[in-house]
Amino acid sequence: MSDLLFPAGFLWGAATAAHQVEGDNTNSDWWAFELKRATPCKEPSGNAIEHYLRYPRDIALLAGLGLNTYRFSVEWARIEPVEGRFDETQLDHYRKMVDLCRKSKLTPMVTLNHFTLPKWLADRGGWLSPSIVRLFEEYTRHVVKALGDRVEWYCTINEPGVVAFGGYGGGFAFPPGLKGAENWKGATAQLIEAHKASRAIIKELRPNAKVGLTNAMQEWEANAGGTPIMNYARSLTEDSYLEAAADDDFVGVQTYTRARVDMRRAFGWLTKAALSVDAIEKLLVSQVVGRQTAADATPDGAEPIRRTQMGYEFRPQAVAATVRRVAKLLPGKPIVVTEHGVATADDAERIEFITEGLKSLHPLIDEGIPLRGYVHWSAFDNFEWAFGYDMKFGLIEVDRATQQRTMKPSARFLGRIARTNKLTLPDS
Ligand code: BGC
């Protein structure tokens, strides 16, 4: 047996997002999107896993495992259900959650915005609304005042790159479902501005808080000729946000897979559109998010690709590539893996995913990269956006008919790593 030791104070956690677990988020844009007649969503979120009501027990489960961090989001649509009306009862709800985390020896890591917007704001254009930066600032001020000294780690906006591309550029199953380069760029600019404005408010109210963005990042690989398009796609979806994080306290890295850019497949689009947004859009849709079937082969057609329930390549080590990239672009910047996980019905695969992910990350610490923590996605099986409840990302299983929680072996596995601060590997 050999042990991979992690630095003292390493954050070991699991994550959720309000809309995916709380239930009945009725004032949000996602709620409306799920219920509209031509929705691309498989099913509505409904009562989700009732985390809004059941959080005391859920927090006890996470603490009982031995984790030391719980990353969750507070819900803008609940806190400000009508413009300018901040609901003290809801702020109090999140204050209680934070207090309970602390009492349970879980460091609360709070995300201010995880994909959802209040419906009234979405109706005004969402991330394209000219007032959204100011409104996000106001919202930040109320939340941070309410949570006071209780929260040290704040994530402003979750995966702005996914929001901008999915909702405004690529026309994904993501509200408002817009397409086009102008919308994409407009949303990107406002997300970045909102992040910076929010960070400034947090620092004004809580100078010692650690503030960062959480970024969706892929390990990228291109076959011969694909490199320019890979660089272009990566700069739009990742690097612009990393540049915006230059003055942040930490960078949150969220990696699920590897994107393979195949020049031969991109060729048709490229000759037609020569690195236009359209080409990138198609490339990303097919390579990163699309569920590939016939093309289940590497770019060179050599070996079949092992896939997760999401259709992504099973590639736990991708996270080391993305952490390394952040360290290269922002040397010395503290990094937290704020999401890393796999959708699978076979929990042994989750244990393998965690093991291989941590094995790939560990050498980076020895190299001096300031990796501060590992937060797994997700604490519980939950509402996977347009994919609904079929995708099993949880360390803890939830039977939605009874709302019963059942620990999976992977939960205990990660808990043991957290308690001992080491990963023990069997001799090979
Ligand atoms: C998001 C989560 C999502 C997860 C798995 C991330 O993009 O932050 O909300 O559930 O990936 O797809």
JSON list of C-alpha atoms and ligand atoms in Angstrom, two decimals, residues 16-17 20 71 114-115 158-159 162 214 216 254 256 310 312 338-339 341-343 377-378 382-385 387 391 393, ligand 1:
[
{"chain": "A", "resi": 16, "resn": "THR", "atom": "CA", "xyz": [-24.80, 21.13, -4.74]},
{"chain": "A", "resi": 17, "resn": "ALA", "atom": "CA", "xyz": [-26.65, 24.02, -6.36]},
{"chain": "A", "resi": 20, "resn": "GLN", "atom": "CA", "xyz": [-30.90, 21.21, -8.43]},
{"chain": "A", "resi": 71, "resn": "ARG", "atom": "CA", "xyz": [-20.28, 24.06, -1.37]},
{"chain": "A", "resi": 114, "resn": "HIS", "atom": "CA", "xyz": [-25.54, 28.99, -9.94]},
{"chain": "A", "resi": 115, "resn": "PHE", "atom": "CA", "xyz": [-27.24, 29.21, -13.35]},
{"chain": "A", "resi": 158, "resn": "ASN", "atom": "CA", "xyz": [-20.87, 29.45, -11.45]},
{"chain": "A", "resi": 159, "resn": "GLU", "atom": "CA", "xyz": [-19.46, 28.56, -14.86]},
{"chain": "A", "resi": 162, "resn": "VAL", "atom": "CA", "xyz": [-21.48, 27.71, -19.80]},
{"chain": "A", "resi": 214, "resn": "THR", "atom": "CA", "xyz": [-15.89, 28.73, -10.72]},
{"chain": "A", "resi": 216, "resn": "ALA", "atom": "CA", "xyz": [-16.01, 25.01, -16.54]},
{"chain": "A", "resi": 254, "resn": "GLN", "atom": "CA", "xyz": [-14.68, 22.38, -12.65]},
{"chain": "A", "resi": 256, "resn": "TYR", "atom": "CA", "xyz": [-15.63, 16.59, -16.16]},
{"chain": "A", "resi": 310, "resn": "MET", "atom": "CA", "xyz": [-23.83, 12.18, -19.94]},
{"chain": "A", "resi": 312, "resn": "TYR", "atom": "CA", "xyz": [-18.80, 12.48, -21.96]},
{"chain": "A", "resi": 338, "resn": "THR", "atom": "CA", "xyz": [-14.82, 23.18, -6.98]},
{"chain": "A", "resi": 339, "resn": "GLU", "atom": "CA", "xyz": [-16.41, 20.42, -9.09]},
{"chain": "A", "resi": 341, "resn": "GLY", "atom": "CA", "xyz": [-17.58, 14.16, -10.83]},
{"chain": "A", "resi": 342, "resn": "VAL", "atom": "CA", "xyz": [-19.16, 11.54, -13.01]},
{"chain": "A", "resi": 343, "resn": "ALA", "atom": "CA", "xyz": [-22.68, 10.53, -13.96]},
{"chain": "A", "resi": 377, "resn": "TRP", "atom": "CA", "xyz": [-19.91, 17.03, -7.70]},
{"chain": "A", "resi": 378, "resn": "SER", "atom": "CA", "xyz": [-22.27, 16.07, -6.30]},
{"chain": "A", "resi": 382, "resn": "ASN", "atom": "CA", "xyz": [-30.12, 15.59, -8.15]},
{"chain": "A", "resi": 383, "resn": "PHE", "atom": "CA", "xyz": [-31.78, 17.51, -10.98]},
{"chain": "A", "resi": 384, "resn": "GLU", "atom": "CA", "xyz": [-29.30, 17.54, -13.85]},
{"chain": "A", "resi": 385, "resn": "TRP", "atom": "CA", "xyz": [-30.87, 20.49, -15.67]},
{"chain": "A", "resi": 387, "resn": "PHE", "atom": "CA", "xyz": [-31.36, 15.90, -18.49]},
{"chain": "A", "resi": 391, "resn": "MET", "atom": "CA", "xyz": [-28.05, 11.32, -14.41]},
{"chain": "A", "resi": 393, "resn": "PHE", "atom": "CA", "xyz": [-23.84, 12.24, -10.02]},
{"chain": "B", "resi": 1, "resn": "BGC", "atom": "C1", "xyz": [-22.59, 22.49, -13.14]},
{"chain": "B", "resi": 1, "resn": "BGC", "atom": "C2", "xyz": [-23.58, 21.63, -12.37]},
{"chain": "B", "resi": 1, "resn": "BGC", "atom": "C3", "xyz": [-23.91, 20.38, -13.16]},
{"chain": "B", "resi": 1, "resn": "BGC", "atom": "C4", "xyz": [-22.63, 19.60, -13.35]},
{"chain": "B", "resi": 1, "resn": "BGC", "atom": "C5", "xyz": [-22.79, 18.26, -14.03]},
{"chain": "B", "resi": 1, "resn": "BGC", "atom": "C6", "xyz": [-21.56, 21.71, -13.89]},
{"chain": "B", "resi": 1, "resn": "BGC", "atom": "O1", "xyz": [-21.51, 22.21, -15.18]},
{"chain": "B", "resi": 1, "resn": "BGC", "atom": "O2", "xyz": [-22.03, 23.46, -12.32]},
{"chain": "B", "resi": 1, "resn": "BGC", "atom": "O3", "xyz": [-24.70, 22.40, -12.06]},
{"chain": "B", "resi": 1, "resn": "BGC", "atom": "O4", "xyz": [-24.89, 19.62, -12.55]},
{"chain": "B", "resi": 1, "resn": "BGC", "atom": "O5", "xyz": [-21.73, 20.37, -14.11]},
{"chain": "B", "resi": 1, "resn": "BGC", "atom": "O6", "xyz": [-23.17, 18.36, -15.35]}
]
